[in-house]
Tab-separated table of C-alpha atoms and ligand atoms in Angstrom:
chain	number	residue	atom	x	y	z
C	1091	MET	CA	46.199	154.626	223.208
C	1092	ASP	CA	48.857	157.033	224.906
C	1093	VAL	CA	46.349	159.686	225.883
C	1094	PRO	CA	48.554	162.576	227.372
C	1095	LEU	CA	50.703	162.441	224.359
C	1096	ILE	CA	47.324	162.643	222.101
C	1097	ILE	CA	46.181	165.678	224.029
C	1098	GLU	CA	49.678	167.199	223.622
C	1099	VAL	CA	49.525	166.449	219.905
C	1100	ALA	CA	45.995	168.077	219.931
C	1101	ARG	CA	47.346	171.136	221.778
C	1102	ARG	CA	50.251	171.330	219.079
C	1103	ILE	CA	47.603	171.455	216.360
C	1104	ALA	CA	45.411	174.146	218.030
C	1105	GLU	CA	48.540	176.540	218.678
C	1106	ALA	CA	49.836	176.101	215.253
C	1107	LYS	CA	49.242	178.932	212.776
C	1108	ALA	CA	48.886	176.697	209.906
C	1109	VAL	CA	48.517	172.820	209.794
C	1110	TRP	CA	49.045	170.565	206.821
C	1111	VAL	CA	48.623	166.829	206.469
C	1112	MET	CA	50.254	164.127	204.405
C	1113	THR	CA	48.317	160.807	203.740
C	1114	GLY	CA	49.168	157.468	202.222
C	1115	ALA	CA	47.419	154.231	201.490
C	1116	GLY	CA	47.143	153.445	205.140
C	1117	VAL	CA	44.489	156.020	205.970
C	1118	SER	CA	42.202	153.817	203.647
C	1119	ALA	CA	43.448	150.564	204.999
C	1120	GLU	CA	40.374	150.359	207.290
C	1121	SER	CA	38.210	151.217	204.526
C	1122	GLY	CA	39.530	147.787	203.088
C	1123	VAL	CA	41.476	149.533	200.493
C	1124	PRO	CA	44.735	147.473	200.223
C	1125	THR	CA	47.782	149.281	200.727
C	1126	PHE	CA	50.847	149.094	198.040
C	1127	ARG	CA	53.860	147.794	200.019
C	1128	GLY	CA	53.858	145.053	202.808
C	1129	LYS	CA	52.257	141.476	202.504
C	1130	ASP	CA	49.020	142.410	201.661
C	1131	GLY	CA	49.880	145.307	199.243
C	1132	PHE	CA	49.320	145.723	195.663
C	1133	TRP	CA	52.876	145.318	194.863
C	1134	GLY	CA	53.166	142.156	197.113
C	1135	GLU	CA	51.018	140.441	194.376
C	1136	HIS	CA	51.834	142.398	191.332
C	1137	ARG	CA	55.046	143.999	190.015
C	1138	PHE	CA	54.901	147.800	189.714
C	1139	GLU	CA	56.929	147.668	186.846
C	1140	ASP	CA	54.082	145.880	184.823
C	1141	LEU	CA	51.397	147.913	186.106
C	1142	ALA	CA	52.405	151.569	187.178
C	1143	THR	CA	54.763	152.801	184.933
C	1144	PRO	CA	54.230	154.572	181.635
C	1145	GLN	CA	56.388	152.060	179.915
C	1146	ALA	CA	54.201	149.277	181.038
C	1147	PHE	CA	51.231	151.140	179.614
C	1148	GLN	CA	53.119	151.190	176.359
C	1149	ARG	CA	53.800	147.742	176.348
C	1150	ASP	CA	50.538	146.481	177.512
C	1151	PRO	CA	47.663	149.057	177.708
C	1152	GLU	CA	45.284	146.151	178.198
C	1153	THR	CA	46.962	144.706	181.349
C	1154	VAL	CA	47.314	148.085	182.874
C	1155	TRP	CA	43.860	148.941	182.292
C	1156	ARG	CA	42.568	145.619	183.672
C	1157	PHE	CA	44.378	146.430	186.929
C	1158	TYR	CA	42.903	149.931	187.230
C	1159	LEU	CA	39.162	148.461	186.462
C	1160	TRP	CA	39.707	146.221	189.235
C	1161	ARG	CA	40.930	148.856	191.482
C	1162	ARG	CA	37.731	151.156	190.518
C	1163	ARG	CA	35.357	148.063	191.208
C	1164	LEU	CA	36.894	147.484	194.286
C	1165	MET	CA	36.010	150.885	195.328
C	1166	LEU	CA	32.487	150.868	194.493
C	1167	ASP	CA	31.377	149.420	197.896
C	1168	ARG	CA	34.372	150.912	199.895
C	1169	LYS	CA	33.461	153.988	202.287
C	1170	PRO	CA	35.245	156.567	204.224
C	1171	ASN	CA	36.528	155.376	207.587
C	1172	PRO	CA	36.809	157.402	211.012
C	1173	ALA	CA	40.230	158.631	209.984
C	1174	HIS	CA	39.144	160.301	206.684
C	1175	TYR	CA	36.298	161.969	208.635
C	1176	ALA	CA	38.615	163.173	211.732
C	1177	ILE	CA	40.893	164.807	209.202
C	1178	ALA	CA	38.108	166.701	207.655
C	1179	GLU	CA	36.731	167.431	211.212
C	1180	VAL	CA	40.474	169.105	211.878
C	1181	GLU	CA	40.062	171.279	208.504
C	1182	ARG	CA	36.787	172.388	210.240
C	1183	LEU	CA	38.497	173.421	213.305
C	1184	LYS	CA	41.696	175.086	211.659
C	1185	PRO	CA	41.248	177.680	209.232
C	1186	ARG	CA	44.492	177.458	207.598
C	1187	PHE	CA	44.794	173.610	206.827
C	1188	ASN	CA	45.809	171.834	203.436
C	1189	LEU	CA	45.681	168.041	203.004
C	1190	ILE	CA	48.032	166.695	200.694
C	1191	THR	CA	47.357	163.110	199.757
C	1192	GLN	CA	49.099	160.527	197.812
C	1193	ASN	CA	45.977	158.521	197.465
C	1194	VAL	CA	44.029	158.210	194.404
C	1195	ASP	CA	40.690	156.637	195.811
C	1196	GLY	CA	38.740	160.048	196.660
C	1197	LEU	CA	37.834	159.050	200.066
C	1198	HIS	CA	39.025	162.172	201.396
C	1199	ARG	CA	36.576	164.367	199.684
C	1200	ARG	CA	33.917	161.864	200.118
C	1201	ALA	CA	34.603	162.324	203.814
C	1202	GLY	CA	34.064	166.051	203.542
C	1203	SER	CA	37.824	167.213	203.112
C	1204	ARG	CA	37.617	170.383	200.947
C	1205	ASN	CA	41.379	171.847	200.657
C	1206	VAL	CA	42.814	168.485	199.136
C	1207	ALA	CA	45.738	168.224	196.674
C	1208	GLU	CA	45.834	164.757	195.140
C	1209	LEU	CA	49.892	164.489	194.341
C	1210	HIS	CA	49.424	161.039	192.724
C	1211	GLY	CA	46.058	161.791	190.441
C	1212	ALA	CA	42.627	160.280	190.723
C	1213	LEU	CA	41.599	156.734	190.280
C	1214	PHE	CA	38.205	157.895	188.729
C	1215	THR	CA	39.758	160.074	186.211
C	1216	ASP	CA	40.637	159.123	182.813
C	1217	ARG	CA	43.159	161.287	180.544
C	1218	CYS	CA	43.750	161.223	176.933
C	1219	THR	CA	47.212	160.185	175.920
C	1220	GLU	CA	47.329	162.440	173.059
C	1221	CYS	CA	45.266	165.626	173.717
C	1222	GLY	CA	45.150	165.509	177.444
C	1223	LEU	CA	41.304	165.751	177.626
C	1224	GLU	CA	40.382	164.574	181.065
C	1225	SER	CA	37.023	163.321	182.370
C	1226	ARG	CA	36.262	162.805	185.997
C	1227	PHE	CA	33.569	160.880	187.247
C	1228	ASP	CA	32.426	159.629	190.550
C	1229	GLU	CA	33.002	156.115	192.186
C	1230	ARG	CA	29.604	154.805	190.903
C	1231	GLY	CA	30.666	155.926	187.415
C	1232	LEU	CA	28.713	159.277	187.322
C	1233	ASP	CA	29.986	162.188	185.330
C	1234	ALA	CA	30.470	165.537	187.094
C	1235	GLU	CA	27.002	166.569	186.509
C	1236	GLY	CA	26.002	163.406	188.181
C	1237	ASP	CA	23.677	162.160	185.644
C	1238	GLU	CA	25.413	160.313	183.038
C	1239	PRO	CA	26.446	156.603	184.276
C	1240	ARG	CA	29.600	155.290	182.704
C	1241	LYS	CA	30.099	151.855	182.113
C	1242	LEU	CA	33.731	151.877	183.090
C	1243	PRO	CA	34.016	149.999	186.179
C	1244	ASP	CA	32.384	147.005	184.035
C	1245	CYS	CA	33.760	148.074	180.616
C	1246	GLU	CA	36.623	145.196	179.449
C	1247	SER	CA	37.750	147.377	176.312
C	1248	ILE	CA	40.250	150.303	176.437
C	1249	PRO	CA	38.133	153.812	176.555
C	1250	HIS	CA	39.178	156.276	173.709
C	1251	CYS	CA	38.910	160.240	173.598
C	1252	SER	CA	35.611	161.788	172.724
C	1253	ARG	CA	37.673	164.638	171.214
C	1254	CYS	CA	40.340	162.886	169.350
C	1255	SER	CA	39.728	159.556	169.491
C	1256	ALA	CA	43.131	158.405	170.874
C	1257	MET	CA	43.711	156.039	173.617
C	1258	MET	CA	42.586	157.201	177.152
C	1259	ARG	CA	44.552	156.198	180.319
C	1260	PRO	CA	44.111	156.375	184.060
C	1261	GLY	CA	44.446	159.845	185.449
C	1262	VAL	CA	47.152	158.594	188.265
C	1263	VAL	CA	50.974	159.305	188.307
C	1264	TRP	CA	53.071	156.618	187.584
C	1265	PHE	CA	56.937	155.861	188.270
C	1266	GLY	CA	58.879	158.293	186.384
C	1267	GLU	CA	56.066	160.602	185.467
C	1268	PRO	CA	55.894	164.322	186.853
C	1269	LEU	CA	53.253	164.961	189.524
C	1270	PRO	CA	50.575	167.502	188.667
C	1271	MET	CA	51.609	170.980	188.805
C	1272	ALA	CA	48.599	172.396	190.521
C	1273	ALA	CA	49.055	169.656	193.478
C	1274	LEU	CA	52.694	170.393	193.694
C	1275	SER	CA	52.372	174.001	194.053
C	1276	ALA	CA	49.422	173.840	196.720
C	1277	THR	CA	51.862	171.471	198.624
C	1278	GLU	CA	54.869	173.928	198.211
C	1279	ARG	CA	52.683	176.818	199.542
C	1280	ALA	CA	51.404	174.634	202.457
C	1281	VAL	CA	55.025	173.349	203.561
C	1282	GLU	CA	56.100	177.135	203.447
C	1283	SER	CA	53.408	178.288	205.543
C	1284	ALA	CA	53.103	175.481	208.050
C	1285	ASP	CA	54.412	175.152	211.733
C	1286	CYS	CA	52.492	171.682	212.304
C	1287	CYS	CA	52.549	168.630	210.277
C	1288	LEU	CA	50.858	165.388	210.347
C	1289	VAL	CA	51.966	162.575	208.399
C	1290	VAL	CA	49.408	159.452	208.271
C	1291	GLY	CA	49.284	155.860	206.844
C	1292	THR	CA	52.689	156.399	204.511
C	1293	SER	CA	55.646	154.217	204.347
C	1294	GLY	CA	57.537	157.553	203.046
C	1295	VAL	CA	59.534	155.877	200.499
C	1296	VAL	CA	58.019	157.596	197.600
C	1297	TYR	CA	59.444	161.102	196.121
C	1298	PRO	CA	58.809	164.112	196.031
C	1299	ALA	CA	55.847	163.301	198.445
C	1300	ALA	CA	58.233	162.062	201.193
C	1301	GLY	CA	60.512	164.777	200.636
C	1302	TYR	CA	57.913	167.541	201.716
C	1303	VAL	CA	57.987	166.056	205.058
C	1304	HIS	CA	61.736	166.380	205.450
C	1305	GLN	CA	61.333	170.049	204.022
C	1306	SER	CA	58.703	170.902	206.768
C	1307	THR	CA	60.652	169.543	209.663
C	1308	ALA	CA	63.587	171.270	208.296
C	1309	ARG	CA	61.580	174.673	208.340
C	1310	GLY	CA	61.001	173.831	211.911
C	1311	ALA	CA	57.449	172.353	211.719
C	1312	TYR	CA	56.418	170.302	214.611
C	1313	ALA	CA	55.719	166.761	212.873
C	1314	VAL	CA	53.719	163.925	214.070
C	1315	GLU	CA	53.666	160.533	212.601
C	1316	ILE	CA	50.299	158.319	212.916
C	1317	ASN	CA	51.351	154.725	211.513
C	1318	VAL	CA	50.796	151.082	212.803
C	1319	GLU	CA	54.632	150.538	212.136
C	1320	GLU	CA	58.044	152.382	211.977
C	1321	THR	CA	58.695	153.900	208.489
C	1322	ALA	CA	61.241	155.866	206.706
C	1323	LEU	CA	59.897	158.982	208.189
C	1324	SER	CA	59.968	157.860	211.707
C	1325	ALA	CA	62.931	159.325	212.374
C	1326	VAL	CA	62.479	162.732	210.816
C	1327	VAL	CA	59.263	163.585	212.833
C	1328	ASP	CA	59.242	164.885	216.473
C	1329	THR	CA	56.527	162.426	217.869
C	1330	VAL	CA	55.513	158.955	216.592
C	1331	LEU	CA	51.708	157.956	217.556
C	1332	THR	CA	51.935	154.001	216.770
C	1333	GLY	CA	48.422	152.748	216.100
C	1334	LYS	CA	45.499	152.705	213.723
C	1335	ALA	CA	44.906	155.980	211.887
C	1336	GLY	CA	40.979	155.179	212.492
C	1337	GLU	CA	41.651	155.118	216.203
C	1338	ILE	CA	44.125	157.768	216.849
C	1339	LEU	CA	42.691	160.496	214.475
C	1340	PRO	CA	39.522	160.463	215.899
C	1341	ALA	CA	40.956	160.857	219.206
C	1342	ILE	CA	43.243	163.986	218.222
C	1343	ALA	CA	39.948	165.316	216.602
C	1344	ALA	CA	38.071	165.099	219.700
C	1345	ALA	CA	40.702	166.632	221.863
C	1346	LEU	CA	41.206	169.595	219.518
C	1347	LYS	CA	37.386	170.043	219.467
C	1348	GLU	CA	37.975	170.991	223.463
C	1349	LEU	CA	40.807	173.174	222.632
C	1350	VAL	CA	39.803	175.454	219.737
G	1407	BJW	C1	48.409	152.362	208.437
G	1407	BJW	C2	47.241	151.664	208.645
G	1407	BJW	C3	46.321	152.005	209.273
G	1407	BJW	C4	48.470	150.361	207.218
G	1407	BJW	N1	46.683	153.151	210.335
G	1407	BJW	N2	48.801	153.442	209.078
G	1407	BJW	C5	64.247	160.658	194.961
G	1407	BJW	C6	64.884	159.436	195.632
G	1407	BJW	C7	64.636	158.191	194.977
G	1407	BJW	C8	64.083	158.119	194.307
G	1407	BJW	C9	63.184	159.320	193.584
G	1407	BJW	C10	63.445	160.317	193.959
G	1407	BJW	N3	62.699	161.339	193.461
G	1407	BJW	C11	61.878	160.555	192.278
G	1407	BJW	C12	62.062	159.315	192.469
G	1407	BJW	C13	61.505	158.309	191.783
G	1407	BJW	C14	60.332	157.715	192.247
G	1407	BJW	C15	60.451	157.411	193.557
G	1407	BJW	O1	60.091	157.768	194.665
G	1407	BJW	N4	60.807	156.076	193.688
G	1407	BJW	C16	61.239	155.232	195.102
G	1407	BJW	C17	60.011	154.327	195.296
G	1407	BJW	C18	62.620	154.876	194.999
G	1407	BJW	N5	59.253	158.824	192.190
G	1407	BJW	C19	58.764	159.183	190.880
G	1407	BJW	O2	58.909	158.510	190.087
G	1407	BJW	C20	57.361	160.323	190.917
G	1407	BJW	N6	57.657	160.998	189.781
G	1407	BJW	C21	58.920	161.718	189.822
G	1407	BJW	O3	59.738	161.941	190.744
G	1407	BJW	O4	59.044	162.733	188.542
G	1407	BJW	C22	60.120	163.252	188.675
G	1407	BJW	C23	59.930	163.916	186.745
G	1407	BJW	C24	59.958	165.376	186.588
G	1407	BJW	C25	59.705	165.648	185.599
G	1407	BJW	C26	59.447	164.945	184.458
G	1407	BJW	C27	59.600	163.391	184.625
G	1407	BJW	C28	59.577	163.005	185.925
G	1407	BJW	C29	56.217	159.843	190.824
G	1407	BJW	C30	55.633	158.649	191.743
G	1407	BJW	C31	54.462	158.034	191.507
G	1407	BJW	C32	54.040	156.825	192.851
G	1407	BJW	N7	52.713	156.435	191.954
G	1407	BJW	C33	51.874	155.497	192.679
G	1407	BJW	C34	51.024	154.761	192.139
G	1407	BJW	C35	50.016	155.766	191.952
G	1407	BJW	C36	48.738	155.285	190.968
G	1407	BJW	C37	48.040	153.768	191.743
G	1407	BJW	O5	47.268	154.077	192.798
G	1407	BJW	O6	48.330	152.851	191.144
G	1407	BJW	O7	51.556	156.049	194.143
G	1407	BJW	S1	53.245	153.985	193.449
G	1407	BJW	C38	52.193	153.870	195.259
G	1407	BJW	O8	53.163	154.565	196.344
G	1407	BJW	C39	51.247	155.335	195.093
G	1407	BJW	C40	51.181	155.614	196.470
G	1407	BJW	O9	50.646	156.719	196.463
G	1407	BJW	C41	52.550	155.748	196.970
G	1407	BJW	C42	53.019	155.942	198.359
G	1407	BJW	O10	52.694	154.757	198.869
G	1407	BJW	P1	52.118	154.823	200.328
G	1407	BJW	O11	50.609	155.504	200.351
G	1407	BJW	O12	53.169	155.362	201.416
G	1407	BJW	O13	51.581	153.458	200.631
G	1407	BJW	P2	52.571	152.170	201.418
G	1407	BJW	O14	51.941	150.784	200.842
G	1407	BJW	O15	53.781	152.173	200.910
G	1407	BJW	O16	52.596	152.559	202.820
G	1407	BJW	C43	51.282	152.256	203.356
G	1407	BJW	C44	51.615	152.740	205.111
G	1407	BJW	O17	50.513	152.750	205.772
G	1407	BJW	C45	52.650	151.654	205.722
G	1407	BJW	O18	53.569	152.630	206.334
G	1407	BJW	C46	51.777	151.255	206.832
G	1407	BJW	O19	52.322	150.715	207.998
G	1407	BJW	C47	50.612	151.728	206.810
G	1407	BJW	N8	49.445	151.745	207.530
G	1407	BJW	N9	47.584	150.174	207.898
G	1407	BJW	C48	47.896	153.910	209.835
G	1407	BJW	N10	45.334	151.504	209.653
G	1408	ZN	ZN1	41.902	163.113	172.883
């Protein structure tokens, strides 16, 4: 690990007026959650056109639901890793902080992050295809009150809306779909105000998410990428820290703690 560079990044964060962090699937890789691209990624084994588009859902909702129920089951014994905890720690140390995540797995909140915008929705949310009713539950299948166990992770049939009985769909954002308005406005506000940006564990090829990193650097923010390999955003940022998020981020958080 490049300790002087980590200390320099921590200093930039300490001196920044406002910080925003963009995360992607790589931040959850060390929790045992597969990424999307690359040889062990979801899209290495499955065609995203068959699983993550509104057209796929219209054609074959059972197959799409089976994929997302499997993804929910997979999350049952997955836990936040040191990268998630370090990001939550940076939030505690920096009053003006926004976390913008492309992840749907909910691990940031479970690690204690509070100011989180989920650009691509949430895996543990169902949304009605007709009336838009949403029901959100946690990774154990408990509802918002925490006391109504849902069978969904084991359920094999398609859930239907309790209000209008139309088919429910997973509350995630598929290709070609608009991103949630609230998350988009939170991101725009974060990008407008931040002078420092961390980009963690994303290939930076999915838009509009990647575009916000371009926007932030164009506005003059100091940007740092943390990734195990070079990405589409490596040339856009000021500093690249190559390595595992679960090792680099705790080092940054520890150095920051000494500085603020
Ligand atoms: C580690 C690590 C470790 C591993 N430590 N690092 C402009 C240009 C071109 C195309 C478009 C454009 N604007 C829009 C588009 C179209 C499209 C798009 O972006 N296409 C491109 C792919 C070409 N975008 C959309 O369709 C979006 N919607 C939209 O634009 O709507 C417009 C509209 C407006 C009004 C009306 C209607 C429409 C929606 C995009 C939705 C993306 N959805 C998914 C699935 C979510 C649900 C699910 O989970 O199933 O989101 S796709 C998938 O990709 C998922 C992710 O959030 C997203 C990003 O992936 P991510 O996180 O970067 O993962 P990977 O696997 O790619 O990378 C992992 C990284 O981690 C790698 O770099 C590793 O090296 C690294 N890593 N271990 C650190 N330990
Ligand atoms: Zn409904």
